[in-house]
mmCIF file of C-alpha atoms (C1' of nucleotides) in Angstrom:
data_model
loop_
_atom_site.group_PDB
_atom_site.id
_atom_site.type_symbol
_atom_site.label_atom_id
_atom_site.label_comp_id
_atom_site.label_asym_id
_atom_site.label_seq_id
_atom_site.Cartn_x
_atom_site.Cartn_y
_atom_site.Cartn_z
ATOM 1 C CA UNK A 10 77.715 36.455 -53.389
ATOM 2 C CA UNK A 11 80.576 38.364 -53.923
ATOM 3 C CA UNK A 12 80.247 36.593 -57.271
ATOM 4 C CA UNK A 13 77.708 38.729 -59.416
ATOM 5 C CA UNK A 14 78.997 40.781 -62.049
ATOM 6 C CA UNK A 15 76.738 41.980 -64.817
ATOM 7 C CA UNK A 16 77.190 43.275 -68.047
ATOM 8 C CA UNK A 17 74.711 45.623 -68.553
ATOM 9 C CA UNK A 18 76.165 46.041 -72.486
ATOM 10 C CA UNK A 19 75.826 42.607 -72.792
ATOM 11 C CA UNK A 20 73.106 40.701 -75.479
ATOM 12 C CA UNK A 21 72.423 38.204 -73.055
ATOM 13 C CA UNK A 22 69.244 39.446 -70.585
ATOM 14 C CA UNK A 23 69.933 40.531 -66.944
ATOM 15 C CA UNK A 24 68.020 36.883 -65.416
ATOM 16 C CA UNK A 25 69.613 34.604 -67.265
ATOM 17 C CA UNK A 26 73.532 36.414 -66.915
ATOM 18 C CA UNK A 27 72.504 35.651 -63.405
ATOM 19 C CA UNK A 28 71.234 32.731 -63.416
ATOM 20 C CA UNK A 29 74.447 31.338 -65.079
ATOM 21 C CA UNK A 30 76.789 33.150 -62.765
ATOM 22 C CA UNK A 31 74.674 31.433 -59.581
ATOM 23 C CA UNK A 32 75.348 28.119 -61.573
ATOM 24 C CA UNK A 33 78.552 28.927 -62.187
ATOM 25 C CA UNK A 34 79.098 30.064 -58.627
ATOM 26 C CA UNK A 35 77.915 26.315 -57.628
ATOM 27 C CA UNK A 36 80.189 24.585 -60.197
ATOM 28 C CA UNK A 37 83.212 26.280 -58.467
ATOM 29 C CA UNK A 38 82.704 25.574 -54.904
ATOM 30 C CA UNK A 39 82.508 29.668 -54.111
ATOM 31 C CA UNK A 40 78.483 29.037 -52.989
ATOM 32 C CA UNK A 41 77.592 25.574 -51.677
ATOM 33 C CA UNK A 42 74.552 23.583 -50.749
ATOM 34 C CA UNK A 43 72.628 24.884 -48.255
ATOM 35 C CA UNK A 44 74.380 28.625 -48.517
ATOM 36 C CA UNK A 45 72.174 31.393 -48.776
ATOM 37 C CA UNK A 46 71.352 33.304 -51.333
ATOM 38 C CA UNK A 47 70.877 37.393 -50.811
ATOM 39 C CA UNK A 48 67.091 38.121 -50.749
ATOM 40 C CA UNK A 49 65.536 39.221 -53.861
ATOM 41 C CA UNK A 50 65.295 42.495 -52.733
ATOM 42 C CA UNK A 51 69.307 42.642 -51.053
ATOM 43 C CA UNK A 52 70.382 41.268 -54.011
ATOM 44 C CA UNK A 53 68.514 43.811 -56.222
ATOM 45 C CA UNK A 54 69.822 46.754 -54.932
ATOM 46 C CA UNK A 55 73.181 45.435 -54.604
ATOM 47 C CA UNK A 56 73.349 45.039 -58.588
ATOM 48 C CA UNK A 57 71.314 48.083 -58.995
ATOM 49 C CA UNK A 58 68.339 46.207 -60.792
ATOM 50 C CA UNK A 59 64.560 45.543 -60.318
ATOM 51 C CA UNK A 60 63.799 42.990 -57.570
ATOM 52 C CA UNK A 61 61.565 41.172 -59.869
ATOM 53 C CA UNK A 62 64.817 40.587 -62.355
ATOM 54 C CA UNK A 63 65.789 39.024 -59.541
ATOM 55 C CA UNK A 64 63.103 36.891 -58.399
ATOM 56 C CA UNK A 65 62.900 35.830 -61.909
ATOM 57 C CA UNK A 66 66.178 34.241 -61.842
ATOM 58 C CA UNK A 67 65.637 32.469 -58.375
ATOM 59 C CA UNK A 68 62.076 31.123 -59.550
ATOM 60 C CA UNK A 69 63.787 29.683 -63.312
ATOM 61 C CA UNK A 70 66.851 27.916 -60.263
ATOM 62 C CA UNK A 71 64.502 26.432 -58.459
ATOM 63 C CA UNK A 72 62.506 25.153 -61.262
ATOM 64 C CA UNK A 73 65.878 23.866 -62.480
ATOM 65 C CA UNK A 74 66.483 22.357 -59.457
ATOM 66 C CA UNK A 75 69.458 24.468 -58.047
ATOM 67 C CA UNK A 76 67.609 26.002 -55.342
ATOM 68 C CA UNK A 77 64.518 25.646 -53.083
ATOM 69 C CA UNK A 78 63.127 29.039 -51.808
ATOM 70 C CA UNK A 79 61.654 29.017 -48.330
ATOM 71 C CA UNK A 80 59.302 32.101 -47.279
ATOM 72 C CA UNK A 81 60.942 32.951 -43.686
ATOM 73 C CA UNK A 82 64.595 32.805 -45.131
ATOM 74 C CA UNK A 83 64.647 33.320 -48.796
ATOM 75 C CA UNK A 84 66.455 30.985 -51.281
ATOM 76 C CA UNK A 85 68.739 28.386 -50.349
ATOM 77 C CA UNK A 86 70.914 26.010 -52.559
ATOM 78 C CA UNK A 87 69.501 22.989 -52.868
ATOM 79 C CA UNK A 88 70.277 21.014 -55.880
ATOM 80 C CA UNK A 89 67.984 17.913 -57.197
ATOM 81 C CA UNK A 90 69.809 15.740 -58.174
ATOM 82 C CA UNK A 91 67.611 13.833 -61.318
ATOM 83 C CA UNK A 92 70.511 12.283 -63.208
ATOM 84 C CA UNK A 93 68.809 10.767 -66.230
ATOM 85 C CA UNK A 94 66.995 14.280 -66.909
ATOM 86 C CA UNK A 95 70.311 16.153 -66.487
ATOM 87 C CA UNK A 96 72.161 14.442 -68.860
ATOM 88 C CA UNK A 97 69.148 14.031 -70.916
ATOM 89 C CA UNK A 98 68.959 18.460 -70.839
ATOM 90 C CA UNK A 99 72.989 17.868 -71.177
ATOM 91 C CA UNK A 100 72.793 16.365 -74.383
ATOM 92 C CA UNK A 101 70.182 18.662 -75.405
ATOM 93 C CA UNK A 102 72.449 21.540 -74.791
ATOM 94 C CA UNK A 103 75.440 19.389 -76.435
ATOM 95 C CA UNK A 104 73.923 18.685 -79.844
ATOM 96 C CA UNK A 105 74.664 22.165 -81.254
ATOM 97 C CA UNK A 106 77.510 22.914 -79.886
ATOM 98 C CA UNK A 107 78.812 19.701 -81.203
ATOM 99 C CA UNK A 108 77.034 20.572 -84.502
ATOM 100 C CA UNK A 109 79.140 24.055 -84.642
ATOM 101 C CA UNK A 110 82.389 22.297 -83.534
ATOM 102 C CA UNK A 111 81.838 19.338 -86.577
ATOM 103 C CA UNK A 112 81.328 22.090 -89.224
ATOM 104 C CA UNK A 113 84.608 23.489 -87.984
ATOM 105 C CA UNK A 114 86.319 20.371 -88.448
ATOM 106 C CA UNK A 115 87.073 20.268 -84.890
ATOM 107 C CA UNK A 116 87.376 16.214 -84.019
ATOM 108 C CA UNK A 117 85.822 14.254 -81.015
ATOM 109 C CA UNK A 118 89.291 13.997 -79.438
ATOM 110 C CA UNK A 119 89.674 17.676 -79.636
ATOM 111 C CA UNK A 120 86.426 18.455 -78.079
ATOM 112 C CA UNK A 121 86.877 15.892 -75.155
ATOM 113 C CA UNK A 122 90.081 17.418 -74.384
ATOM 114 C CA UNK A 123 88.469 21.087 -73.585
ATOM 115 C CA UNK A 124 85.477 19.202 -71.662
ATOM 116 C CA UNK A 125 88.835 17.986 -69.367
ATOM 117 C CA UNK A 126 90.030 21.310 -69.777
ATOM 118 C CA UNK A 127 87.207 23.038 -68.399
ATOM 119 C CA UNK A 128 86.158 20.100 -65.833
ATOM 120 C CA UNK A 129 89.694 20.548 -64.272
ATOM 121 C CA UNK A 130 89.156 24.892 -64.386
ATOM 122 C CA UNK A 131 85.891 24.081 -62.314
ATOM 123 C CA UNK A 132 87.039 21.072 -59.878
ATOM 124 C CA UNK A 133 90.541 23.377 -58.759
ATOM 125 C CA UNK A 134 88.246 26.517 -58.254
ATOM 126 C CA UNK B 4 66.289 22.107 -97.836
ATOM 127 C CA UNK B 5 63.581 19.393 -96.386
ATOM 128 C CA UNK B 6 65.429 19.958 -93.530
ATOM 129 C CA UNK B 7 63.958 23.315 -91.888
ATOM 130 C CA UNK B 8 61.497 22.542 -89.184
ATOM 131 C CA UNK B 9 60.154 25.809 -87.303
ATOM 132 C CA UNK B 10 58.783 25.410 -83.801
ATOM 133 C CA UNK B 11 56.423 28.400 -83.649
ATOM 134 C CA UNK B 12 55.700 27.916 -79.608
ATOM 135 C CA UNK B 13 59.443 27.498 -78.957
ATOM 136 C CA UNK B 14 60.484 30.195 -76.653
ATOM 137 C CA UNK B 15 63.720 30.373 -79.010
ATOM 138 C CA UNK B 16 63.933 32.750 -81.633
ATOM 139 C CA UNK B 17 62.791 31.923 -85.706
ATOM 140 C CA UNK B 18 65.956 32.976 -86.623
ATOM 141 C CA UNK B 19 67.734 31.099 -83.940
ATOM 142 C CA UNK B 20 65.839 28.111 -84.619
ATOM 143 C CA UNK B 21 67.170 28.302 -88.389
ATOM 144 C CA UNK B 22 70.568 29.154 -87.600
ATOM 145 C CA UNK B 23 70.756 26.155 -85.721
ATOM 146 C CA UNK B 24 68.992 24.030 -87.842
ATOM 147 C CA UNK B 25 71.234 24.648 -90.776
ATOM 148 C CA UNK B 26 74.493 23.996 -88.958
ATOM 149 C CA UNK B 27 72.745 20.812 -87.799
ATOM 150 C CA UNK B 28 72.223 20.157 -91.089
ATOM 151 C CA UNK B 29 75.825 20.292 -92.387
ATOM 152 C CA UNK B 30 76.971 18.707 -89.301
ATOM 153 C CA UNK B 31 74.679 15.843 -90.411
ATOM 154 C CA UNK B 32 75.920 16.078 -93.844
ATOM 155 C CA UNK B 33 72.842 16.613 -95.245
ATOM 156 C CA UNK B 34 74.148 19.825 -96.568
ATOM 157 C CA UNK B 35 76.961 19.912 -97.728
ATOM 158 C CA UNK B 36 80.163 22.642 -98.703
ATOM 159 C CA UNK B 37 79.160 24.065 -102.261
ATOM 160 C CA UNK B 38 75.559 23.618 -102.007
ATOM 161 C CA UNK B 39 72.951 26.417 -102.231
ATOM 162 C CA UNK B 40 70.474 27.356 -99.498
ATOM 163 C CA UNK B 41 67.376 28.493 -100.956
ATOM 164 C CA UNK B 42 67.091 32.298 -101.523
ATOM 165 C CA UNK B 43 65.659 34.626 -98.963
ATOM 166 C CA UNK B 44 62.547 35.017 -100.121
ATOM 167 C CA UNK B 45 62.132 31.605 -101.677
ATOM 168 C CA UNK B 46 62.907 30.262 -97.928
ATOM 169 C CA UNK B 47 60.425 32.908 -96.298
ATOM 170 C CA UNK B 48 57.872 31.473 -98.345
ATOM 171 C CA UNK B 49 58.354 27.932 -97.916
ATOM 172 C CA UNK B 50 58.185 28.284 -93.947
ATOM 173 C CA UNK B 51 55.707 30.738 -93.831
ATOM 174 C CA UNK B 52 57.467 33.505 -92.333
ATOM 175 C CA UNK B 53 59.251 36.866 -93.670
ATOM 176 C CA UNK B 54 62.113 37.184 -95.808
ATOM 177 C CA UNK B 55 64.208 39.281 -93.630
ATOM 178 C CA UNK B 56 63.905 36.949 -90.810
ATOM 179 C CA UNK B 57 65.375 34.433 -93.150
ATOM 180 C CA UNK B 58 68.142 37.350 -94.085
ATOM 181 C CA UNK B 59 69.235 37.894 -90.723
ATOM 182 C CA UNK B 60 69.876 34.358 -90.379
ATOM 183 C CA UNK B 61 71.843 34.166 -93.440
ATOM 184 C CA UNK B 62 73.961 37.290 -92.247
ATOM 185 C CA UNK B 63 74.514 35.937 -88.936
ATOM 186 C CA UNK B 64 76.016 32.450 -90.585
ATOM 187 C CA UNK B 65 77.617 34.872 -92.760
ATOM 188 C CA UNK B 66 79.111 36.550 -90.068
ATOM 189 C CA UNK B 67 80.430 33.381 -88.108
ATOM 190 C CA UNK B 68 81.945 31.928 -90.982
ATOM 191 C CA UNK B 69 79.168 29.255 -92.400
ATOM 192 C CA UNK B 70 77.924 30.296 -95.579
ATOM 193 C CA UNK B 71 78.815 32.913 -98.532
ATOM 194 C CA UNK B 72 76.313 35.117 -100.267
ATOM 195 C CA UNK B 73 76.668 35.478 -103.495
ATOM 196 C CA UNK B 74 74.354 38.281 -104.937
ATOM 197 C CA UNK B 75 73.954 36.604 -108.217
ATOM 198 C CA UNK B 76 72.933 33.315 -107.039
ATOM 199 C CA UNK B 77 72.478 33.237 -103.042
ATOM 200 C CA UNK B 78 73.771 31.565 -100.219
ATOM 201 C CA UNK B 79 76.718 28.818 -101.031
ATOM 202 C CA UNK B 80 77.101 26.873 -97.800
ATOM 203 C CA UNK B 81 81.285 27.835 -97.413
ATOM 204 C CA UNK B 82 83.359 26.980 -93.902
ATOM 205 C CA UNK B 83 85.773 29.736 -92.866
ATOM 206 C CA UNK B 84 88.085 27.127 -90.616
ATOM 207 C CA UNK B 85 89.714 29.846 -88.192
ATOM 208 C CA UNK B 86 89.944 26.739 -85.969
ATOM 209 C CA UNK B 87 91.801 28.364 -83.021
ATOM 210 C CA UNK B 88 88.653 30.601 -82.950
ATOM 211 C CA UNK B 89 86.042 28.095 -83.229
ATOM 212 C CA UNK B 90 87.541 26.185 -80.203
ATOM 213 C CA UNK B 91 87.516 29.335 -78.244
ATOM 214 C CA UNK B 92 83.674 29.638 -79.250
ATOM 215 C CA UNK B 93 83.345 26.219 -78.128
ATOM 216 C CA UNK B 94 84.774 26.469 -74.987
ATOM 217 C CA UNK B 95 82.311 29.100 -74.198
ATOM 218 C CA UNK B 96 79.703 27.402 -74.890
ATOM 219 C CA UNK B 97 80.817 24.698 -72.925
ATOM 220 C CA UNK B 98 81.293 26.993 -69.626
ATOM 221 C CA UNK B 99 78.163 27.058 -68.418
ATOM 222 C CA UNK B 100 76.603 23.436 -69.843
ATOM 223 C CA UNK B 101 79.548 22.268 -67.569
ATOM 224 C CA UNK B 102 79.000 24.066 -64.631
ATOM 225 C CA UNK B 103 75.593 22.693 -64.966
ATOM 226 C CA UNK B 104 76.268 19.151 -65.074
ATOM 227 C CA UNK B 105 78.665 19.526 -62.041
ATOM 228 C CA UNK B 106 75.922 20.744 -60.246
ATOM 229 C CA UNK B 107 73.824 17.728 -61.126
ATOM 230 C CA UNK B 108 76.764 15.288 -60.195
ATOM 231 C CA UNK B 109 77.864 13.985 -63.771
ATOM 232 C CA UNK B 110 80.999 13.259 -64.036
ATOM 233 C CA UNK B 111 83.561 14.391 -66.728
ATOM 234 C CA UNK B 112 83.505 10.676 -67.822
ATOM 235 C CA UNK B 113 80.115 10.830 -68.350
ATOM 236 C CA UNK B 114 79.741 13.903 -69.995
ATOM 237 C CA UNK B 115 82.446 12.763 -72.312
ATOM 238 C CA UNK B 116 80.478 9.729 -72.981
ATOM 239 C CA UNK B 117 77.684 12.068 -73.750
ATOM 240 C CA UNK B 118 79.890 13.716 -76.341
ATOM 241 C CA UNK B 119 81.100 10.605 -78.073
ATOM 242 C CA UNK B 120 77.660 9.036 -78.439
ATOM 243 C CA UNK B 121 76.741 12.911 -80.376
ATOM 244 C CA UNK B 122 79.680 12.767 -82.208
ATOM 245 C CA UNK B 123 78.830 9.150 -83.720
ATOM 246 C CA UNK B 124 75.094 9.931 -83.972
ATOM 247 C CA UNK B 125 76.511 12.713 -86.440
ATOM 248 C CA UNK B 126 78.867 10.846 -88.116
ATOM 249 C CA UNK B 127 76.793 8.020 -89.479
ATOM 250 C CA UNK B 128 73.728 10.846 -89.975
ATOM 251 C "C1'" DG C 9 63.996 44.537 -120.570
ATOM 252 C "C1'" DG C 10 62.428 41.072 -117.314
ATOM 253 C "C1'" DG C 11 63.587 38.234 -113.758
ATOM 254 C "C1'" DC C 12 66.342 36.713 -110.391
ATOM 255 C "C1'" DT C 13 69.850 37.621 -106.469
ATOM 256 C "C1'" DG C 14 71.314 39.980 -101.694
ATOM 257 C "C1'" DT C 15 71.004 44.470 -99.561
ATOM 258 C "C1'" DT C 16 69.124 48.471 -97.469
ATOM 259 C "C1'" DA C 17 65.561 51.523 -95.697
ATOM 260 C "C1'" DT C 18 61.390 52.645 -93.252
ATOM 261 C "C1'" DA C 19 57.338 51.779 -90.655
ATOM 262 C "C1'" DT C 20 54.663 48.976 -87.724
ATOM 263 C "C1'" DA C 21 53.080 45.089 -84.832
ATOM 264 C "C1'" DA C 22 53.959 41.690 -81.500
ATOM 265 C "C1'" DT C 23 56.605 39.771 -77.910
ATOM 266 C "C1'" DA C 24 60.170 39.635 -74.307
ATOM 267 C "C1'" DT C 25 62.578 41.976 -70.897
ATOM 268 C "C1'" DA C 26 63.056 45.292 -67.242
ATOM 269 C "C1'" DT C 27 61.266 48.618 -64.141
ATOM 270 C "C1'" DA C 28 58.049 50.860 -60.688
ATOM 271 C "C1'" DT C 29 54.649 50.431 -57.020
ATOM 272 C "C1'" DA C 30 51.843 48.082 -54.191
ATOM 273 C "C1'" DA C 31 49.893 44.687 -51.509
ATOM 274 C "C1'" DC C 32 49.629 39.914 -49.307
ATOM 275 C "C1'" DA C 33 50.583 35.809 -46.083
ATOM 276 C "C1'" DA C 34 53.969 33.582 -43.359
ATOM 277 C "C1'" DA C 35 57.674 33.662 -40.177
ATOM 278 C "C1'" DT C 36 60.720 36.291 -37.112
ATOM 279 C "C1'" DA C 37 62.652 39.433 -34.006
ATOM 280 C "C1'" DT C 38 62.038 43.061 -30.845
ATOM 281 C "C1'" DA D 29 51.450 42.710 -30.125
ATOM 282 C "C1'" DT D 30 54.023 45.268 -33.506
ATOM 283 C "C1'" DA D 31 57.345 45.981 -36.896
ATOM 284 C "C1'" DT D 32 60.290 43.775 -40.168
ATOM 285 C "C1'" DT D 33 61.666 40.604 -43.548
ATOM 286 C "C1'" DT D 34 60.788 36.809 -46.434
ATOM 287 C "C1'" DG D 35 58.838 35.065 -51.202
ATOM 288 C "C1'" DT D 36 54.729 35.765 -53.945
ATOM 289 C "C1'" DT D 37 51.384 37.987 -56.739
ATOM 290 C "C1'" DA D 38 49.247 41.762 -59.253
ATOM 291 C "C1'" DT D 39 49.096 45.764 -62.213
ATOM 292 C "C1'" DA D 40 50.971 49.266 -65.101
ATOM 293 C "C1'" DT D 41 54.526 51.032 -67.907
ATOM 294 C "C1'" DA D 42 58.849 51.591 -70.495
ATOM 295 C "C1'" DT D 43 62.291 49.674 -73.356
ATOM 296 C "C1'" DA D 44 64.401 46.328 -76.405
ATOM 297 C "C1'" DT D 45 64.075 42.522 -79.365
ATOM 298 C "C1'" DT D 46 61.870 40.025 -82.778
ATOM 299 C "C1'" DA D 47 58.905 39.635 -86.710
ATOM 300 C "C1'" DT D 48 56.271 41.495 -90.350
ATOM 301 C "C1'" DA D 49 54.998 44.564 -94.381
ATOM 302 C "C1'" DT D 50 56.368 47.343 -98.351
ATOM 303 C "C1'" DA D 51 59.436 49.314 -101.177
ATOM 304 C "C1'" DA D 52 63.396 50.310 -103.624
ATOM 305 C "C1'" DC D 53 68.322 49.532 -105.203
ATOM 306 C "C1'" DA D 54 72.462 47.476 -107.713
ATOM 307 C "C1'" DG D 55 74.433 43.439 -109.775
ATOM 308 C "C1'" DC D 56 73.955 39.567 -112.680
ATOM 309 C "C1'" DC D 57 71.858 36.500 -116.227
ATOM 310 C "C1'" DC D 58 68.902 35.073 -119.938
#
DNA sequence: GGGCTGTTATATAATATATATAACAAATAT
DNA sequence: ATATTTGTTATATATATTATATAACAGCCC
């Protein structure tokens, strides 16, 4: 977990900055299944935040289904894999995005092509 | 207007939640360039909730290039196209949905699937 | 002038976020 | 056995964000 960086400045709250760098981390190979994550507490004071910023993140993953915490050796990536609600949360997240990108006359080609854009950033990682 | 639709348990903000719903609404056509949103306090009143929630909404589309306010007559639904920017906004967005469906195993040819079958569902709105 | 606009200012309440301590049960390691 | 480390839970507090409540202002129109 070389991989944290947080912007203390930014608008965006402390857990959910790093729960989409842990994602993020996952999407580009640098943490893997069954990796460990820093304990709450090692990974507190490494950031310099509370340990309960911390603990909120891992609880939101593994609700999400990115990690499964186990008592004796703290939180491990483990993803569930539930397809049909993934893309169903997807498509959730898609809708205004896709709204934003229609009122900017952007066109369905043009979005597909930075999907592959971004697809081929995370699958070279 | 018949559009607005205010979830008051959502965990997202009011004035998210109209942001959002008024670009969905152009996306879907059902606004449309030229028209006028309700004023501020005609809008508070209709939902329920206070005028300068409804003003920092406005300000915010203001701001990212949705709508004009006019201080005569209100808020003229007007696209600024800067559409270099708005791909760059896009592709942020995108960063993290991404990483998450990569971690769930879809594949870019899904997820592009998932973006045509939005981009018709808006089309024909 | 009266009635609309958005805009700005101020004050306050309610909620979300972050921190600070502390304690607990379970699993190790020494 | 004892000490340590894990996630978990609880409580209290501080800070920031969000939402509300009033009020006033300038510009425009009838």
């Amino acid at each position: 977990m070389h991989v944290i960086n947080i912007d203390f400045n930014s608008d965006e709250a402390i857990y959910v900055q790093l729960i989409n760098q842990i994602i993020l981390g996952i999407a580009t190979s640098k943490i893997q299944e069954g990796d460990y994550l820093p304990s709450v507490r090692e990974l507190a004071e490494y950031i310099g935040i509370n340990m309960h910023t911390v603990n909120k993140a891992y609880s939101i993953l593994k609700q999400e289904g990115y990690v499964k915490l186990d008592r004796r050796r703290g939180a491990i990536i483990a993803i569930d894999i539930d397809k049909m609600r993934a893309i169903e949360d997807m498509k959730e997240d898609l809708r205004v995005t896709i709204a934003k990108a229609i009122c900017k006359n952007i066109s369905c080609d043009e979005a597909i092509k930075v999907v592959r854009e971004i697809y081929n950033e995370f699958e070279r990682g």
